[in-house]
Each structure stands twice: as C-alpha cells, then as structure tokens.
Amino acid sequence: MKNQEIAKIFYEIANYLEMEGVAFKPYAYQKAALTLEGLEKDVEEIYKEGGREALLKIPGIGESMAEKIEEYLKTGKIKYYEELKKKTPVNIEELMAVEGMGPKKAKVLYQKLGIRNLKDLEKAAKSHKIASLFGFGEKTEKNILEGINFLKRSKGRFLLGEILPTVKEVYQKLKSLKEVEKIDPAGSVRRMKETIGDVDFLVISKNPGKVMDFFVRFPGIIKIWGKGSTKSSVRMREGFDMDIRVVPARSYGSALQYFTGSKEHNIATRKIAMDRNLKLSEYGLFRGPKMIAGKTEEEVYKALGMQWIPPEMRENQGEIEAALSGKLPQIIGYKDIKGDLHCHSQWDGGTNTIMEMVKAAQNMGYEYIGISDHTKFLRIEHGLDEKKLSQQRKEIDKLNTKYKILNTKFKILQGCEANILNDGSIDIRDEALKKLDYVIAGVHSNFKMPKEKMTERIINVMKNPDIDIISHPTGRILKRRDEYQIDFDKILRVAEETGTILEINSFPERLDLNAENIRRAKEAGVKMVINTDSHHKDQLRFIEFGIAQARRGWAEKEDIINTQPLEKLLKLLNNYASRAFSRSSNF
DNA sequence: GCCGTTTTCGGCCCGACTGTTTTCAGTCG
Ligand SMILES: Nc1nc2c(ncn2[C@H]2C[C@H](O)[C@@H](COP(=O)(O)OP(=O)(O)OP(=O)(O)O)O2)c(=O)[nH]1
Ligand SMILES: [Mg+2]
Ligand SMILES: [Mg+2]
Ligand SMILES: [Zn+2]
C-alpha cells in the first residue's frame, strides 16, 4: 500500500513550499497528506477501480494532486517533488522535529551555513555559528542544542493505555490545588485516540498565575518549553509533553471545544461560524464584539446550529455535516457492553482461573463472559487440543450449574481462539468446534503473505460455518507491526454474506479494527464484537479503549453484538452460523 | 492547490508565547 509513501511526499512538498514562503499551498498539501495517511483503502486500488475520477473524489485532492498520485503509481516518482528536493537538499522533516525549528529557520540555516540535517545542525550550534545570524541569537542557539538532546531521547507517540494512568495522577494533583475551579483532560486524550502525542489539560481559574507556577514546579518535569499567563508547556521525565491552558469560567465551553480538537475539526467548525458571520475562538462565539456562547460546549455547538458532538468523533470526517442536519448517529456508550467474548484463562497459560475471570467480569457489571483460550497450533502459548477443550467444557458446565443453583443470571460461554493456518483451515477438528458455544479464529503466524493469498486465507475461514468471529482482523500492532496485506473490501463482502463477526480488539497496542475500518464495516452491514483479549483479569478494563474506537467509527449499539443480552447474543451467533452454513452449502 | 445550496474566483481558523526585533516573525496549540 503506497498511501503512506505518497502522504510523506506531500508533507515534504508542503515543507519545501513553506520554506519558500509560498502561501496556502502548503496547507493544501498537508491536508491531502493527512487524508491519505488516514485512508484505509489503498489509493492504488482506488485508482485501479475508478481512475483519476476516483482520486478526485478524495477530499482535498484536486487535478494537480491527482496527477501527482497517478505519476507516483505509474513511475514511483513525482517530478515536482524531486525538483524541489534538488533545489533545497535538506532533510527538513528531521530538522523540524527539533522543538522551535520550522521551515523558515531551516531555510536560513541552509542558505547561510549549509545545514542539511540534524548532524550539521548540532555541529553548527556547538561551534556557536548560529547565534550571530540575523534573526537568531544566543537563546535560539541554546534552545536548538537542548531541543536536539530532547529529540534524541524522545520515544515518539505513547499508547493511550500506557499513558492514561499517569494522566489520572496528574489530573488528581492539579485538581487538588485550590486555585483550580475545574479541570478536564483535553486534546487526543479526551478524544481517546489510540496514540497520544502529548497530554493536554484545560483549567478554569481566576488566578492563572498561581496555577501556572504550580504546574511548572510539578515533580517529574525536566524541561519547561514555555510559560505564560494562559498557557504553559513542559516535558515530563517519562518522555511526553504536557500542555495546560487556563481560561475564565465564561469561556470554558469554547475553550474545551478548542482544546479537544482535533485541529481539523476546529478549523471546520470555525468555518461554519464564519459562514454565519460569527467568530469562534477558545474565548467564545462572537457576533461582532458580542459574545453569544461559550460557557458550555453544548451552547457553542447549538449556537452554530449543530448537535453536540462526542469528542471521539471530532475528526472532521463528516461529523460536522451530520451535526448540522441533526443526523449524528446514536453511537455506542461506555456502559453498553454486556459481556466480553475474548478472554484467556489459566488453561492456556493466562494469569487467572476461569472463576477469577468470571468474578472480574461480574465486577464489570457483565451478564456473560466467553472463555476463548488459544488452541494447539500455538505451542508457546500452551494452546489447547481437542481433549483439553472437552475437559474445559466440563469445568465450565460445572461452574454454570453452580450459577444456576445460585440463581444468578450470569453465564460462562466456552469458545476458543483457533488459529487460521496458511490455507485458511483451522487447527481444531470440526467435531470439537461444534461442541463450543462459539468459535473465534485469528491469524497468529505467517503475517507476510502476499495480499491475494492472505485475503483468500481469511475468506476461507469465514466460509467455515463453525467460525463465528475473526479476532484482530488486520493484525496491526501499534508502533511495531503494520497490518498484514489484505483486501479489506473483499473481506467485508464475505463477512456480510457469511454473517461472520469482526472483532474490535481493545488491547492497547492492537485496537484492531481501527476506527476507519469499523466505519467501513458498519457501512458494509457487517456486525462487530468489542473484546479485550484479556490474559489477566485486570485487563477486562481495556474494554473502554475498544469502545472509544467504535465510537470514533460511528458504531451504534446494534452494530456491536455484545451490547445484547445473553439470549439475543446466542441467537445472533447461532443465526449467523446457520446462515453461513446454508449459504456456503449452495456454492 | 482546493473548493463552492450565498461563489468557478477569491478566499483559506484564530490566538499564545518566545526571541529578536525597535514593532513582529516564527512556531506552536
Ligand atoms: N484552532 C486550532 N486548534 C488547534 C490547532 N492546533 C491544535 N489545536 C487544538 C486542537 C488540538 O486537539 C488541541 C491540542 O493540540 P495537540 O497538538 O496536543 O493535538 P492533539 O492533542 O489533538 O493530538 P496529539 O496526540 O497531542 O498529537 O489544540 C490549530 O492549528 N488551530
Ligand atoms: Mg518542531
Ligand atoms: Mg495533545
Ligand atoms: Zn487472544
């Protein structure tokens, strides 16, 4: 898939143009790059299916960029870009990664000192060649050196699940300050994005100075990037930045709207305001000098003629248009999940016994849990064979009887997470599968198959009437492994035909399906299930991360099968299996 | 370079902080 490559080139073009001082074009390229980056469908496929016309339908792509994409797909190069690069042979991305360095400074440094990369920059700063340049100075030079050092130590974006505990700690500490009237996490944390670049907090206070003084003295801060009366920014020991914004109570809603983002959502919302001869900023919504909204987010959106938009959806992916026409979907809520169908127990080397998992599930307020241990192909994971599965069945039956006697409604289901082998067969015999309440199948080996083969492999499994759910369908591991090559449109078609359910895996490094694919699945009429893949009872809590992605993917309650009570769930699983069977027997 | 139920041309979000500058450009959110 060449989406990322082309996006990267467009970002670079934007940077080169910005260096030259060209107006507006850089933003056009950036916007197109961002869209390509987030596009789950392969541009090459879009082009093959619909030619240049289809490319033009992508928002932010016009004649000029469509032509460049076409050129890249055909020749592997974009002449315009190659020429820009030849003219200014600078690793601009690397230089701009240094805090405080942008295209304008990079240009001067290249022209005056021939600086082309980070190494050149460090050398020049160390030998004090920068301070004397026009527009630069001692402090700039020092900041550059410091910036380089922090950059070298930086670890990139953090997983939401990895950073959230720290966020909660800081939140509590800030909240305890008496000058803090109200505080909320904002930015990507409030939107529950799968990865977090930095942590943003919004505060109401009548005494911003005090709040800022307290904030920048926080334990664990290793660098203060900036400190003002309304806004400060710091680097934490753990390697991430924190931004804080302080506003008066009357602006809290508009400030929360601003600071929650996303940037693209903000710009689009501000354009709606402009269309109505209004101005929207973090301080409020204004008609001329008159403030007409700002205290709450609801008020701000309402004054713009919009429904309030859940933070997870604020990505400028159509939510603004939907909110304007009152057609936002009723997305799934954080309390709508009635049970978790992907849980591992001690049987396959997980941490907890079935009983311990059950108790944890009950604490979550669930009505059921599905135990889905690995199967025998995965020897390192102590995968269960047919015999073990039947022994496990006996234990689960016993526990269920106990619950019946105790007259609780709670039910334990027995599933398994079987392995999809290279040819799309399963490592457990059919007779054994039929004795389970449901079957999950997932790819756990041989991730690098060519697209056609991998797609065929998964499709074969979906046509198997005994298989109900495909776990982590694209196989990505955040920050570590890309999705495997699949034709997701084809997979969606077959999933719809066979009634196979696709998993939204809530494990922090998976979150697979992602939001964009969830939206595609919903549009294709494919049902999904939100699971945690817990290997420890405490991991049942991960469900909120999966729900957040589902919300960003516009999923409603009825798109997610485990929002249903047990009886309905069983019917859905069974229905789908028998439907799949009747269809596949007609082939 | 892109885009359009007010536009096919004329706009393109709006504001804070810093360092360098004698009044603002650059960078960032
Ligand atoms: N209006 C406007 N708002 C912006 C702009 N840049 C950032 N914001 C707002 C929206 C962002 O969600 C919020 C926080 O900025 P961040 O850079 O921290 O982005 P965000 O938290 O969304 O993502 P992150 O995970 O930190 O990369 O500030 C901008 O250029 N214009
Ligand atoms: Mg930078
Ligand atoms: Mg942020
Ligand atoms: Zn699993």
Tab-separated table of C-alpha atoms (C1' of nucleotides) and ligand atoms in Angstrom, chain A residues 95-102, chain B residues 27-28, ligand 2:
chain	number	residue	atom	x	y	z
A	95	LEU	CA	15.241	19.455	11.314
A	96	MET	CA	11.646	20.380	12.079
A	97	ALA	CA	11.405	17.640	14.666
A	98	VAL	CA	13.544	19.910	16.855
A	99	GLU	CA	11.242	21.980	19.072
A	100	GLY	CA	11.205	25.558	17.820
A	101	MET	CA	12.618	24.710	14.387
A	102	GLY	CA	10.369	25.369	11.426
B	27	DT	C1'	6.455	28.417	15.723
B	28	DC	C1'	3.142	26.074	18.075
C	2	MG	MG	9.333	21.482	15.510
